Each structure stands twice: as C-alpha cells, then as structure tokens.
Short mmCIF file of C-alpha atoms and ligand atoms in Angstrom, two decimals:
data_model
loop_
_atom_site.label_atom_id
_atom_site.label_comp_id
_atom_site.label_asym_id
_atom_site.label_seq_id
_atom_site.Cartn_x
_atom_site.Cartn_y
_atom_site.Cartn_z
CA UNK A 1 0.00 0.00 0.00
CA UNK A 2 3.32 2.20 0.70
CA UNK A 3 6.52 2.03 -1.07
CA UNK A 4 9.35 3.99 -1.38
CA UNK A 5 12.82 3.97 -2.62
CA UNK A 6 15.68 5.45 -2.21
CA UNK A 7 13.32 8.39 -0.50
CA UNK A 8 16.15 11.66 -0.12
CA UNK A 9 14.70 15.02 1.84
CA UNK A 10 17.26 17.52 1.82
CA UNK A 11 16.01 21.33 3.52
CA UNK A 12 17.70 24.16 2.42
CA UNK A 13 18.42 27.01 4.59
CA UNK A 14 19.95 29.61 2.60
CA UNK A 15 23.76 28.24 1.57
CA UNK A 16 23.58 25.52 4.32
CA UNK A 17 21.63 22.45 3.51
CA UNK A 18 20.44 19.53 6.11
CA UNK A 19 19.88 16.42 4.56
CA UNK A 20 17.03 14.65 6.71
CA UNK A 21 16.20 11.30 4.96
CA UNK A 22 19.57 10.03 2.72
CA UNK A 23 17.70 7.08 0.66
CA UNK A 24 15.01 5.88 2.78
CA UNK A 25 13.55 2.24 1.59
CA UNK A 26 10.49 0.64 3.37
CA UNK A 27 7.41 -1.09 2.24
CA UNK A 28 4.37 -0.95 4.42
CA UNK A 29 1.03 -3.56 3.51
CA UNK A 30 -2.58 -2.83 3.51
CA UNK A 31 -4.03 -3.64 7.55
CA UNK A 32 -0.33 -3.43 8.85
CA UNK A 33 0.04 -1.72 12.38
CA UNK A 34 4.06 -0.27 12.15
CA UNK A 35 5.32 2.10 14.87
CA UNK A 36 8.46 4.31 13.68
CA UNK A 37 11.13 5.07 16.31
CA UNK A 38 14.06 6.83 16.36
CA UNK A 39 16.59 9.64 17.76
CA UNK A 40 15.00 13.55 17.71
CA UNK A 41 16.08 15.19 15.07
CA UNK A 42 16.51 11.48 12.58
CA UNK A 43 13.58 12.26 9.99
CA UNK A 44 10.67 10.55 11.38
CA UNK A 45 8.55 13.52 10.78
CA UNK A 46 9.99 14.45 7.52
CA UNK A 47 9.18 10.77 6.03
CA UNK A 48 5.24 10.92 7.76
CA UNK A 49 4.88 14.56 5.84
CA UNK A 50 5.73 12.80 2.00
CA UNK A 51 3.75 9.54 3.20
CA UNK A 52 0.70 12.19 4.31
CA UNK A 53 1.29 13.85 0.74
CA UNK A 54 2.26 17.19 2.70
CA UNK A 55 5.58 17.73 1.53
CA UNK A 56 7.41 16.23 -1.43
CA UNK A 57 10.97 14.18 -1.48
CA UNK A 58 14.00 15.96 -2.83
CA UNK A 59 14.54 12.61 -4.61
CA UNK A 60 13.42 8.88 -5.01
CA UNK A 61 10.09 7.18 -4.99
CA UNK A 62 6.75 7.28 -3.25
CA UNK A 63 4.04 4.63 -4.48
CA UNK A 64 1.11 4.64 -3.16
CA UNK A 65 -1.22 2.02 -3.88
CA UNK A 66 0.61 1.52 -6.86
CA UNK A 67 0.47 4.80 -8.26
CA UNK A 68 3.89 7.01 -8.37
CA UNK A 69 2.60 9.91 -6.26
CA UNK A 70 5.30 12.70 -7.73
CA UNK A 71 3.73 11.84 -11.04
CA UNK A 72 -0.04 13.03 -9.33
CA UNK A 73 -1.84 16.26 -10.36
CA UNK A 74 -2.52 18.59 -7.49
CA UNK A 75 -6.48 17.69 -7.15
CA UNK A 76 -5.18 14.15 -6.80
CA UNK A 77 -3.33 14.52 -4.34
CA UNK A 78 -5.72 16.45 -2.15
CA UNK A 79 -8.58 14.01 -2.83
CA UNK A 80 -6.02 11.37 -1.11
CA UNK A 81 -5.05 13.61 1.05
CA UNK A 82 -9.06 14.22 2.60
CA UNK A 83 -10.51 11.08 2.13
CA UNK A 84 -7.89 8.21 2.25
CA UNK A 85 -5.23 9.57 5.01
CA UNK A 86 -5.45 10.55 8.68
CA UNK A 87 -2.82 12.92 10.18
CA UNK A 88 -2.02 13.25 13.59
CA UNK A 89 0.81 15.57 13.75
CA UNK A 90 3.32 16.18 16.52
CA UNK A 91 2.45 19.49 16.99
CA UNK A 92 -1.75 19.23 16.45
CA UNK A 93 -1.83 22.13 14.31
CA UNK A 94 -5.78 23.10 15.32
CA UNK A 95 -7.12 26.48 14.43
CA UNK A 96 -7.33 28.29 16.94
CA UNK A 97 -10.74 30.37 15.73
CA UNK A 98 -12.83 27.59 15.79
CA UNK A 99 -14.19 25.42 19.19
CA UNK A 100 -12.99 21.78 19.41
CA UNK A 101 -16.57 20.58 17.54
CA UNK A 102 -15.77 22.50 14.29
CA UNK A 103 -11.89 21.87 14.33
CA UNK A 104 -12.81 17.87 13.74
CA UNK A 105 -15.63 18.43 11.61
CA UNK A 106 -13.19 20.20 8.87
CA UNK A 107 -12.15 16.57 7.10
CA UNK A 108 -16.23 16.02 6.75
CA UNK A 109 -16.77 19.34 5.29
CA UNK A 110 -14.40 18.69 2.50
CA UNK A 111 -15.87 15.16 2.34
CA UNK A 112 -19.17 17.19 1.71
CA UNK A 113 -21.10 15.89 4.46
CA UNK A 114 -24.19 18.18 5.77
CA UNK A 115 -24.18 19.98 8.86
CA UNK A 116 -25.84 18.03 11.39
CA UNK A 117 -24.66 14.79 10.31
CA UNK A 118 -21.22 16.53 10.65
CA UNK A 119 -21.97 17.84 14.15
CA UNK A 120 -22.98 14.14 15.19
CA UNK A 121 -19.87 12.81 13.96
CA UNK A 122 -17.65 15.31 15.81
CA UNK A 123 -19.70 14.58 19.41
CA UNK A 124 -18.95 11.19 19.00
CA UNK A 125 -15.44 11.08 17.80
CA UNK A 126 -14.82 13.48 20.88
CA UNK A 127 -16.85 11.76 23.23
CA UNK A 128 -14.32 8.49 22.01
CA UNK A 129 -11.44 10.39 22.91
CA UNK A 130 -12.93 11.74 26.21
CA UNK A 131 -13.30 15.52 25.47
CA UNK A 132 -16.92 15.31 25.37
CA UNK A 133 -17.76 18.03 28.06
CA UNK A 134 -14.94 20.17 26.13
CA UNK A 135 -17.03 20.38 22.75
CA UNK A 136 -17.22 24.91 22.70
CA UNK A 137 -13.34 24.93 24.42
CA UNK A 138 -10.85 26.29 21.57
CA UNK A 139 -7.50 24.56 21.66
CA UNK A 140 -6.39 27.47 23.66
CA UNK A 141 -8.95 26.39 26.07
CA UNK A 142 -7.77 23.03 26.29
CA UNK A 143 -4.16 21.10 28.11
CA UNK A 144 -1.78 19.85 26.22
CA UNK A 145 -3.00 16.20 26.18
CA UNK A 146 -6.98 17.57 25.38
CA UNK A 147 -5.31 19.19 22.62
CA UNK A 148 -3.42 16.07 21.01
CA UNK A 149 -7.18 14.27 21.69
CA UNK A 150 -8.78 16.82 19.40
CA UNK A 151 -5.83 16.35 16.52
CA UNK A 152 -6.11 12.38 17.13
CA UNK A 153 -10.12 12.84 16.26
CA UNK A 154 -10.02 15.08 13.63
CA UNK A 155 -7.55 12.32 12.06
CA UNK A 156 -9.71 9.57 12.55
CA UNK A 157 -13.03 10.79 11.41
CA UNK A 158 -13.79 10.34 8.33
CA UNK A 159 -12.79 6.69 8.37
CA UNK A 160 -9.35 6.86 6.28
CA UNK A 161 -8.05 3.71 5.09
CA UNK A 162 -4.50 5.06 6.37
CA UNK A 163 -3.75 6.70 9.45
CA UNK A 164 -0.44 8.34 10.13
CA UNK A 165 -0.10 9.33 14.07
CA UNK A 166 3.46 11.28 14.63
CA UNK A 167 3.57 10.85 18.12
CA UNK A 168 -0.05 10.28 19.37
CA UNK A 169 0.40 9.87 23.05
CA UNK A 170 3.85 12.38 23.33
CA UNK A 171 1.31 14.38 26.30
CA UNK A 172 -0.35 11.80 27.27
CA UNK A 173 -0.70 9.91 30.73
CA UNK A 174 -0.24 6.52 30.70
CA UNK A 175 -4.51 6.09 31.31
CA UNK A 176 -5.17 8.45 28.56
CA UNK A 177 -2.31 6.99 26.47
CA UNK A 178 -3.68 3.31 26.36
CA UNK A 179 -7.25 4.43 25.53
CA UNK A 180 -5.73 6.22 22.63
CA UNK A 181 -4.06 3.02 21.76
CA UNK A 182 -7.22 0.95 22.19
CA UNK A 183 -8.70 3.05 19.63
CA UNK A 184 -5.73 3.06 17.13
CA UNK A 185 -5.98 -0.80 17.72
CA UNK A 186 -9.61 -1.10 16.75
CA UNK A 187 -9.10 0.68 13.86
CA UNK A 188 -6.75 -1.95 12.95
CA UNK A 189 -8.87 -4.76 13.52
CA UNK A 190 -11.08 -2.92 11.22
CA UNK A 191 -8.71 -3.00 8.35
CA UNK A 192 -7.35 0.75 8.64
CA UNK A 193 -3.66 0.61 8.11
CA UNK A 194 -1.47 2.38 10.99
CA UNK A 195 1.85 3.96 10.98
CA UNK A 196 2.25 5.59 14.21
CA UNK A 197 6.17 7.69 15.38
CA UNK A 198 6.91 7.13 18.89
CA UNK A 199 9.03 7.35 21.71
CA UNK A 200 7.45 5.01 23.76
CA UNK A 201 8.73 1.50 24.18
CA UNK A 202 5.81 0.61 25.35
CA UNK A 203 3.33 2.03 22.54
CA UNK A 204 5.72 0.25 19.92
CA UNK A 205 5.00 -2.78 21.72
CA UNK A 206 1.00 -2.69 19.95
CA UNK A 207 2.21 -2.53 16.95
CA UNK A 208 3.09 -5.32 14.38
CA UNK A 209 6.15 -4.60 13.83
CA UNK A 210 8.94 -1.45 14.63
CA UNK A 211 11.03 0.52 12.00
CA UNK A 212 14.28 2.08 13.30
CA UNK A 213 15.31 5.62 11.60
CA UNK A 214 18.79 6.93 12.75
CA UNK A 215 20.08 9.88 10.84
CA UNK A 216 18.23 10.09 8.17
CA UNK A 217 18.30 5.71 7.29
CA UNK A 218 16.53 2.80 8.12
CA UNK A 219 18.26 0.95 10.68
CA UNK A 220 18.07 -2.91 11.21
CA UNK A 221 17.11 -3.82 14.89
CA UNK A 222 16.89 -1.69 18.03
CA UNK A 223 18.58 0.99 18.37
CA UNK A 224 18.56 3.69 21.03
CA UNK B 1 10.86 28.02 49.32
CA UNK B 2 6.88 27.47 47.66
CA UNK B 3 4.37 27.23 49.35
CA UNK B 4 0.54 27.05 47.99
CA UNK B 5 -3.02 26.84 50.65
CA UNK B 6 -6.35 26.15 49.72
CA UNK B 7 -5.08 27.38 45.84
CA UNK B 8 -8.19 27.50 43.13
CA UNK B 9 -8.08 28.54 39.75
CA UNK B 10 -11.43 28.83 37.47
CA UNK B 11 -11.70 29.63 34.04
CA UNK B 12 -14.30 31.23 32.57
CA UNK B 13 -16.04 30.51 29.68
CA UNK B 14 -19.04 32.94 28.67
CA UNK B 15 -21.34 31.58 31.20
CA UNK B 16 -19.62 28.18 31.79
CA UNK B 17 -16.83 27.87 34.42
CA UNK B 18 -13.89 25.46 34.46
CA UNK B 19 -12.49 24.67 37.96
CA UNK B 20 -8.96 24.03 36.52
CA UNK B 21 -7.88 23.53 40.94
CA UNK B 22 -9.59 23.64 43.53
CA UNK B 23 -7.86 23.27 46.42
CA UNK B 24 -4.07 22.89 46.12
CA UNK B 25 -2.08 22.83 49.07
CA UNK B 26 1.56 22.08 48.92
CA UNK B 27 5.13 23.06 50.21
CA UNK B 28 8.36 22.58 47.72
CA UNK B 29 11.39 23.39 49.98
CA UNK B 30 14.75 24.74 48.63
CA UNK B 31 16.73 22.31 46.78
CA UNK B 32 13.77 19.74 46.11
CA UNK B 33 13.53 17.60 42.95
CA UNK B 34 9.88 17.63 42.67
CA UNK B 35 8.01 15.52 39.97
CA UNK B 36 3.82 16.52 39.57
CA UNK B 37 1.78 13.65 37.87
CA UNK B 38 -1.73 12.86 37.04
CA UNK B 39 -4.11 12.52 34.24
CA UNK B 40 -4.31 14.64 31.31
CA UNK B 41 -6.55 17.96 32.08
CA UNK B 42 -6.21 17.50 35.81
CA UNK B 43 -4.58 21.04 36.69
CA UNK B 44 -0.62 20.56 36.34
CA UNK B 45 0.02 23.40 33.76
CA UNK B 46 -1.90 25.16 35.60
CA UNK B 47 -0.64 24.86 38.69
CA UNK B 48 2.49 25.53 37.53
CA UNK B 49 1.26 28.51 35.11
CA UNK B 50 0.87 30.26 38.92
CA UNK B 51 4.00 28.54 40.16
CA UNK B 52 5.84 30.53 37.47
CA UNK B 53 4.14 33.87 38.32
CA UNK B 54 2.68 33.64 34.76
CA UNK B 55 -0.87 33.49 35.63
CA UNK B 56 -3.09 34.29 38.78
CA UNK B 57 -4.83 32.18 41.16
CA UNK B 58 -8.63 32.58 41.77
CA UNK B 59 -8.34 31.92 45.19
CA UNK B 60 -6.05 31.03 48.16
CA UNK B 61 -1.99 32.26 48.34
CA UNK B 62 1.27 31.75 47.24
CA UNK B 63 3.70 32.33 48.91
CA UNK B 64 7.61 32.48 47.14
CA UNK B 65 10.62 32.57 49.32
CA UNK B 66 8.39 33.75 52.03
CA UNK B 67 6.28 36.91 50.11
CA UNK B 68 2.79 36.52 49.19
CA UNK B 69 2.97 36.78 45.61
CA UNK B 70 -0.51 38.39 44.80
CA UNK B 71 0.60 41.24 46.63
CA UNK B 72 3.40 41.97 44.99
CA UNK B 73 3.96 44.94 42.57
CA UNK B 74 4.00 43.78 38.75
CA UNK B 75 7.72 45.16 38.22
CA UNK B 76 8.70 42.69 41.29
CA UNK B 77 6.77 39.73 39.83
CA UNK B 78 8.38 40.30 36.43
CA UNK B 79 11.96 40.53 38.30
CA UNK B 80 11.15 37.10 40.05
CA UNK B 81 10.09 35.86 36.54
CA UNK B 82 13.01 36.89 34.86
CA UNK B 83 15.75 36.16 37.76
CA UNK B 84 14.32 33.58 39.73
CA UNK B 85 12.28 31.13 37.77
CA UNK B 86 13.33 29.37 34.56
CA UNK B 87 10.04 27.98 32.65
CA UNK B 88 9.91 25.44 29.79
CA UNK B 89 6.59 25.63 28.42
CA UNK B 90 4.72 22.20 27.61
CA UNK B 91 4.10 24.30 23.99
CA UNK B 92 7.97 25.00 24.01
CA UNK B 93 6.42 29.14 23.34
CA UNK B 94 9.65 29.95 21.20
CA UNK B 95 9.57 33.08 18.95
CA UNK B 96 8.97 31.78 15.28
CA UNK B 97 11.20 34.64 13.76
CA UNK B 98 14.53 34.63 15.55
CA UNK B 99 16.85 31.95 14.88
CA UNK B 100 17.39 29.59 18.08
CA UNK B 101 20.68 30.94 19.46
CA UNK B 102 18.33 34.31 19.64
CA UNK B 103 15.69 32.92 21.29
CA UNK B 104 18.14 31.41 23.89
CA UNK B 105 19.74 34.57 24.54
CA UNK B 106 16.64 36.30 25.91
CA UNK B 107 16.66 35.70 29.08
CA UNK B 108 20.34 37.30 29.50
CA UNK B 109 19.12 40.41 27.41
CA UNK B 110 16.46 40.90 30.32
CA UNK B 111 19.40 40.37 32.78
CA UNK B 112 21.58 43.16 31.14
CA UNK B 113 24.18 40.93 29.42
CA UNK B 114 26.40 42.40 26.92
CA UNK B 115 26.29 40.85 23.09
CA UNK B 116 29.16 38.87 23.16
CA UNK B 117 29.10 37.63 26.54
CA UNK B 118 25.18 36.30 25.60
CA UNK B 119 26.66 34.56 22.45
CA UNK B 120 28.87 32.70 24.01
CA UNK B 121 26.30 31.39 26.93
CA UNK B 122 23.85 31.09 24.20
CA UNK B 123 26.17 28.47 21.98
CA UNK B 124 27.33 26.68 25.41
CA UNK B 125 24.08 26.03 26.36
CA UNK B 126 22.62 24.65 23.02
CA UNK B 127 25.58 22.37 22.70
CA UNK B 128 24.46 20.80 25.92
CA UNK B 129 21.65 19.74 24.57
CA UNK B 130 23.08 18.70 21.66
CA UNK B 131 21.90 21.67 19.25
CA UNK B 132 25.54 23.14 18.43
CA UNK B 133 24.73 22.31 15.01
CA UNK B 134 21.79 23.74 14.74
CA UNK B 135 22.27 27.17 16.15
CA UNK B 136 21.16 29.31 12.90
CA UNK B 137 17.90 27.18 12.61
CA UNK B 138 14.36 28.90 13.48
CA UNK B 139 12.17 27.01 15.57
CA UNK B 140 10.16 26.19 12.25
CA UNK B 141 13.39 24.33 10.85
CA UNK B 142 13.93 22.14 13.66
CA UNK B 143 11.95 18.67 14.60
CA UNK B 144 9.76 18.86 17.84
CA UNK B 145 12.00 16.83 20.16
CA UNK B 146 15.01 19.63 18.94
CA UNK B 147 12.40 22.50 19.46
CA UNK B 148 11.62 21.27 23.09
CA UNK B 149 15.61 21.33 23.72
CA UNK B 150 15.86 24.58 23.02
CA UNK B 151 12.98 25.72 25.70
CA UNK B 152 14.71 23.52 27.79
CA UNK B 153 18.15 25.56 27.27
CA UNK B 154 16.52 28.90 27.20
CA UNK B 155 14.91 28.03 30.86
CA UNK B 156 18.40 27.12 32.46
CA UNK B 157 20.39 29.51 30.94
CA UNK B 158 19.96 32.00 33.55
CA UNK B 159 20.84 30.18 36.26
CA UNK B 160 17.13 30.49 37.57
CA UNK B 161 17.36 28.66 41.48
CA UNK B 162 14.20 27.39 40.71
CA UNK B 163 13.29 25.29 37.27
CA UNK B 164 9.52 24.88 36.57
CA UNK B 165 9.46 22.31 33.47
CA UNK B 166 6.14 21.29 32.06
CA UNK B 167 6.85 17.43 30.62
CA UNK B 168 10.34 18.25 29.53
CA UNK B 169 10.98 14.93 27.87
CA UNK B 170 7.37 14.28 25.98
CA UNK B 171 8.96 14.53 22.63
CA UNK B 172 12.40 13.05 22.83
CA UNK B 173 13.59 9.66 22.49
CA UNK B 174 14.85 7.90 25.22
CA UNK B 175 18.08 8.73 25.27
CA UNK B 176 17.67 13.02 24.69
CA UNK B 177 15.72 12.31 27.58
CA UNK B 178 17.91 10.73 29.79
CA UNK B 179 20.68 13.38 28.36
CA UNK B 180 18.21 16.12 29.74
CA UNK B 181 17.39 14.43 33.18
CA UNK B 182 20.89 14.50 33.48
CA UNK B 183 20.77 17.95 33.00
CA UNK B 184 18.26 18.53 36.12
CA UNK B 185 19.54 16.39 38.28
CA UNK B 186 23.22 17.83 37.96
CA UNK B 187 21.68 21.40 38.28
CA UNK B 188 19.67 19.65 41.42
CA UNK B 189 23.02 18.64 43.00
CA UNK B 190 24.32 22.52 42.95
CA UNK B 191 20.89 23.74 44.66
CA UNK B 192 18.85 24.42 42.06
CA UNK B 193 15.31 24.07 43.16
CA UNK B 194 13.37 21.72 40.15
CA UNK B 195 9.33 21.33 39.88
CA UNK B 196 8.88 18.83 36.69
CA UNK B 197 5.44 17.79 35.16
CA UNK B 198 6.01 14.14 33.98
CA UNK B 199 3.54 11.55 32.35
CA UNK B 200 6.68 9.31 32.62
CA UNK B 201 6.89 6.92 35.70
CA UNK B 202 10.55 6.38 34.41
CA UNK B 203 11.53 9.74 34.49
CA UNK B 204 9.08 10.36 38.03
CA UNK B 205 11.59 8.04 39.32
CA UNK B 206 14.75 10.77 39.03
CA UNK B 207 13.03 12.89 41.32
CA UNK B 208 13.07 13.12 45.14
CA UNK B 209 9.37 12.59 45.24
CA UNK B 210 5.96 12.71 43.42
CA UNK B 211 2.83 14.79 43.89
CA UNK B 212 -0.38 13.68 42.33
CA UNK B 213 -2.64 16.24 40.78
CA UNK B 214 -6.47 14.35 39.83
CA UNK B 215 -8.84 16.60 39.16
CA UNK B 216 -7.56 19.74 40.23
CA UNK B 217 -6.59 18.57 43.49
CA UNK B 218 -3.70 16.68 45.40
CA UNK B 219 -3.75 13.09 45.76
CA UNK B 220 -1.76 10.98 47.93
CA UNK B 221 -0.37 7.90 46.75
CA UNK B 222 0.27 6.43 43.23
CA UNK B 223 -2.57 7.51 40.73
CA UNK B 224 -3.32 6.63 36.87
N1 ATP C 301 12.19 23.16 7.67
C1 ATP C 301 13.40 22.64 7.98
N2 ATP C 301 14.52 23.27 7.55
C2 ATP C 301 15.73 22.78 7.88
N3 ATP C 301 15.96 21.67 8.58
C3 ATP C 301 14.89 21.00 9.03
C4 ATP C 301 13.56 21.45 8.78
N4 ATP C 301 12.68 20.60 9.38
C5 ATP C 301 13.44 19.65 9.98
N5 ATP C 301 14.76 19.91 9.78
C6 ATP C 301 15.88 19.08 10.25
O1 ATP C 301 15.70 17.78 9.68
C7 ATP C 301 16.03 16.77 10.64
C8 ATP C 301 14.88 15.80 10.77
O2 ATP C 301 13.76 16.43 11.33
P1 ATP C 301 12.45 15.61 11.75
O3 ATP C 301 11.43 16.61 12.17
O4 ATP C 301 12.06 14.68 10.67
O5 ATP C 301 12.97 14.76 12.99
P2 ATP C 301 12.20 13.73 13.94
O6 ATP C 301 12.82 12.40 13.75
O7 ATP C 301 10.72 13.85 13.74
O8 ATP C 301 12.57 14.27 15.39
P3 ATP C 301 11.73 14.33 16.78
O9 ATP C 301 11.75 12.95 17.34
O10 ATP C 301 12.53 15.31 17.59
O11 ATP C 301 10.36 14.85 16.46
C9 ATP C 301 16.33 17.49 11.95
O12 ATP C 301 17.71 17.39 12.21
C10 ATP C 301 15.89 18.91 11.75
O13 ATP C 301 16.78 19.85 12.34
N1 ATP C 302 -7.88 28.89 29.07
C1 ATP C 302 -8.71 27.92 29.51
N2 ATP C 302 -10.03 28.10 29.52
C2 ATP C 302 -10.87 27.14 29.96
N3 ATP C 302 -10.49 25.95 30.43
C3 ATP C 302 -9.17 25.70 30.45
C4 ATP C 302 -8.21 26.65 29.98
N4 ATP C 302 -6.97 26.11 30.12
C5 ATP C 302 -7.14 24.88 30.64
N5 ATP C 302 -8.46 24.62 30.84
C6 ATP C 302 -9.05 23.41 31.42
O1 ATP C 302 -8.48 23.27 32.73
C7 ATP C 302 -8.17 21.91 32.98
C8 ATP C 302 -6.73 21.78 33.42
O2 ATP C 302 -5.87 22.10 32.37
P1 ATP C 302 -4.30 21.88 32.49
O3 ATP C 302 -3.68 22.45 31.25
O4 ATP C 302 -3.80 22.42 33.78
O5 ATP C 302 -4.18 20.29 32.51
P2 ATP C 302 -2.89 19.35 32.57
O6 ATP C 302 -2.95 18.59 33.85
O7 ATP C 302 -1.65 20.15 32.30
O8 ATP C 302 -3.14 18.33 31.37
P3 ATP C 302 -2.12 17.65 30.31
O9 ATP C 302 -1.48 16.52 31.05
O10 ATP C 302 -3.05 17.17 29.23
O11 ATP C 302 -1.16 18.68 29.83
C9 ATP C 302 -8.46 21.12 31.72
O12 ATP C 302 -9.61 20.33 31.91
C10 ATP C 302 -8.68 22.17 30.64
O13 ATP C 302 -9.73 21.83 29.75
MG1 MG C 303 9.17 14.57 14.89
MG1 MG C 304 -0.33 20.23 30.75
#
C-alpha cells in the first residue's frame, strides 16, 4: 500500500543544507500496524509529511497504492489527502478560531457531508477520545494532552483507510495513552492501516512490527 | 521556598466555568527535585502557570521565598520571573522569527548581558543539549523533540534557582531524555530548586518525590 525507494529530503536554509532522509527504503502492507522510532532530530517527521502527501521528497520514490505519487496532479493529491489519510501531527496544528466541535468536523466538510450529520460525527469522535464536556473549548482552552485528543479525532473521522499518528500519546498519561491506543488498535482490527512515530517503548510494543530511523536511514534492529 | 493553601483557579467561559484547581495545598522546599503527575486535564500546567508567576490564582496564596505573591507589585513579579524562575513551556512558546541561538539569549538580554558575553552562553548552552549544530535554525526548521531542547536551554540559561518544566521529555527519544534528566539532576546537586510535570513513571523516578494532581486537586499515593 506504501513504497518507497531510495526516499532523499534535503532542507535548504539559505547556503547551508540539512539532509534529513539520505535514501530511505520501506514497504508498508494494507491492515499493517508499524510504529516508527528513532533519535530527535533522525527524519521521522519528515518521512510521515511525504507519506501524508504534505511535503514532497528531494529525490526517489513514493508509491502509493501503486500509483507514483510525484507523477499526481494537485487535485489528486488532495482528494487522497481528505478522504484516504489521517494525520495526527506532533504538533496538532488546530485552528485556533474555531471550538474543538468545528476543528474535527473540517475533514467532513471537504468530504461534503451536511451539517448536522457533521456535528454528530464530531460529538462522538470526541466523546471516544474523552473531550466530550470540552465540545465549545478552543484549543487554547484546552491542556496539552486535550489538545493532542482533538488532533487524534479530527484524524480519525472520516474513516481513512490510512492513518499516520506522529507521536499520538507524546502528552499523554499513561490512562489516557492506552485508551488512545485501544482506539488506534480497533481501527486496525477494522482494516485501517497504521503507521504511528513514537518514543514510547511501550506504545511500539501494539504494533506489528517497529522501523528504526537513525540519521536520516533505516536501521536494522533496536537501536537507542 | 513554595508554598501554595487552599489554591483555586477557574476559568471562565461565557457563562460556563472550568475549575482548573480547587484546592491545592503544597510546600516545595529549597533544593527539592519535585516531579507533579496525574491525568491529562487535571490542573498541572496550571498549577504551575501560577507557580511561574505567569498566571493568577482565583483563590487562596502563594507564597515564594516567604512573600505573598498576589501582593506583589508587577515590576517585582516580572523581576522574580526573569531572575528567579526558569520555565519550559509544555508548547515550548519559542519566537517563530529569531533563529534559536536568539531565542536562547533572551533571558540574559532581560538580565543586562552584553552581546558577546550572551553569544557565548547562548552556543554553550545549546551544545548541551546537543543543538551546536543547529544554532542558525528557526524554531520552524527544527523537529519537535530539537524545538523542546531549546525551551529547555533557554529556561536554564539563567541560572534560575528554581526550574519549573512542564513534561520536559514528551517529545524526545529515550536517550535526549535521559541526556536532559541529566541535566536537572546535575543542576539539582548545585541547589537548584526543580518542579517537573512528567507523564513518565521512568523519568518520576529521578526525582526526590511525586505529587499527584487528579482533578484539580492533590492526591496521595500512586494515581493513573
Ligand atoms: N524546515 C526545515 N529546515 C531545515 N531543517 C529541518 C527542517 N525541518 C526539519 N529539519 C531538520 O531535519 C532533521 C529531521 O527532522 P524531523 O522533524 O524529521 O525529525 P524527527 O525524527 O521527527 O525528530 P523528533 O523525534 O525530535 O520529532 C532534523 O535534524 C531537523 O533539524
Ligand atoms: N484557558 C482555559 N479556559 C478554559 N479551560 C481551560 C483553559 N486552560 C485549561 N483549561 C481546562 O483546565 C483543565 C486543566 O488544564 P491543564 O492544562 O492544567 O491540565 P494538565 O494537567 O496540564 O493536562 P495535560 O497533562 O493534558 O497537559 C483542563 O480540563 C482544561 O480543559
Ligand atoms: Mg518529529
Ligand atoms: Mg499540561
């Protein structure tokens, strides 16, 4: 469902550049469960923006389900983007305008959905997560961990068929944590496929199996 | 050196109030390596929001080194602030548009350092936390477990004698986070006072001793 090859990401910063993936290979199947783990700073994040179709490689290849996605017109890529990926991302990235309710409605709006079927989806995704008496907070309203909650159920709500969590549980309690992981874990039963960037020994532990990145490569084995 | 009674804090909301605490009593003495735990929402930012002279309790006092902090002057507070207390945020807070050896330096500008003199503290403190290399980066070209580093370095730059450090380690790997417990517990052994919001029963471990915050109040014993 994902391939790539010989992914590079290289940032430039004026003359200086910081290469962040150096020829990334991995292969990830439809209903697979695969945490990511590595050092700060190794490219974990940089690899979930190309897989979420956020960000584009400075070389190499990116299949998804078969198609080359470098190759993909813009519309295509946002279609994917809305209805067949989830993004958690390790810094939520909720506007702040809008109340918790109308933050995780936004992937059903582009998805077309009317309002009240919308508003039903976004009590019950929340209520899931446990922020159901926090529907009219805005994420400035909200701790840290409600906050990741409301990104983790605005990822998850329209029912994509891949769901990419960088660091779901990084504010998390270890209560709060394992519900989250429950969820991701149904979701897998279901046939959703999960790649989910942590820290936590313990979190990798649910999942199938556990890539290693280290400076920008996949590593064999543990490392850390 | 703290010492909180009866402490509440509501927020309001248009006509609905949130009653973040609601009864905090506690006493940190000089020196302490405190740890606060306890489920997501239950009140620890916000406790320590008022620990850091950064916000204002509804009700009950505070008193620092002795003074009742609500009746203290503003310029006083802000002196405590900037001498006394080093903060890293649980949102890290770092200015988006200065580069991270800038944002690092601030707390010296407020202390009346010259230029050069700032530099140099400014570079020694980022390579202890293993951000030498990235010192022309803004916050924006960094990964989140690098970002939290440098709010980490920008709180202990000063000096402060007491650190207030809202879950320090929730982004790195394991090893940047034992690399920054080190940190603590080194500036622990030369006095330094340290108050540290953890969801990590590994990390709890480092300190002297654990408070429990559920639901806006103290708990004794082990909680989650
Ligand atoms: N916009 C950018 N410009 C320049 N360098 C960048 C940029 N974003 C990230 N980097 C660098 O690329 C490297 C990889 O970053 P990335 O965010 O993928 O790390 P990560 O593995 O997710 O780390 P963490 O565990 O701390 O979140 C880092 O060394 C970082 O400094
Ligand atoms: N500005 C605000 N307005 C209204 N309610 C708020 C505000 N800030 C926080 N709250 C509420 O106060 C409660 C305590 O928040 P706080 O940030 O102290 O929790 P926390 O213990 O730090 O949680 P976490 O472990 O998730 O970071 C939460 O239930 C939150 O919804
Ligand atoms: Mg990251
Ligand atoms: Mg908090």
């Amino acid at each position: 469902i994902i391939e790539v090859n010989n992914l590079e990401k290289e940032y430039k910063l004026g003359k200086v550049s910081v290469p962040a993936l150096k020829g990334v290979n991995t292969k990830i199947y439809s209903g697979e469960f695969v945490a990511i783990m590595g050092p700060s700073g190794s490219g974990k994040s940089t690899l979930m923006h190309i897989l979420g179709c956020l960000d584009t490689a400075t070389a190499g290849d990116y299949f998804l389900n078969g198609e080359e996605v470098s190759k993909m017109k813009k519309n295509q890529l946002a279609a994917i983007r809305n209805k067949e990926i989830g993004f958690v991302f390790q810094t939520f990235n909720l506007l702040p305008h809008l109340n918790i309710s109308k933050n995780v409605e936004l992937p059903l709006m582009y998805a077309g959905m009317h309002k009240s079927e919308r508003k039903k989806q976004a009590v019950k995704v929340l209520q899931e997560v446990g922020l159901g008496n926090r529907l009219q907070h805005k994420p400035n309203e909200l701790s840290g961990g409600q906050r990741q909650r409301v990104a983790i159920a605005r990822a998850i709500i329209n029912n994509p068929s891949i769901i990419l969590a960088d660091e779901p549980t990084g504010n998390l309690d270890t209560t709060s944590g394992n519900d989250i992981l429950s969820i991701f874990t149904e979701l897998n039963k279901l046939g959703h496929t999960i790649v989910m960037v942590t820290h936590d020994p313990v979190v990798a532990k649910k999942a199938s199996r556990v890539v290693y990145i280290v400076d920008g490569l996949i590593k064999d084995g543990a490392v850390d």
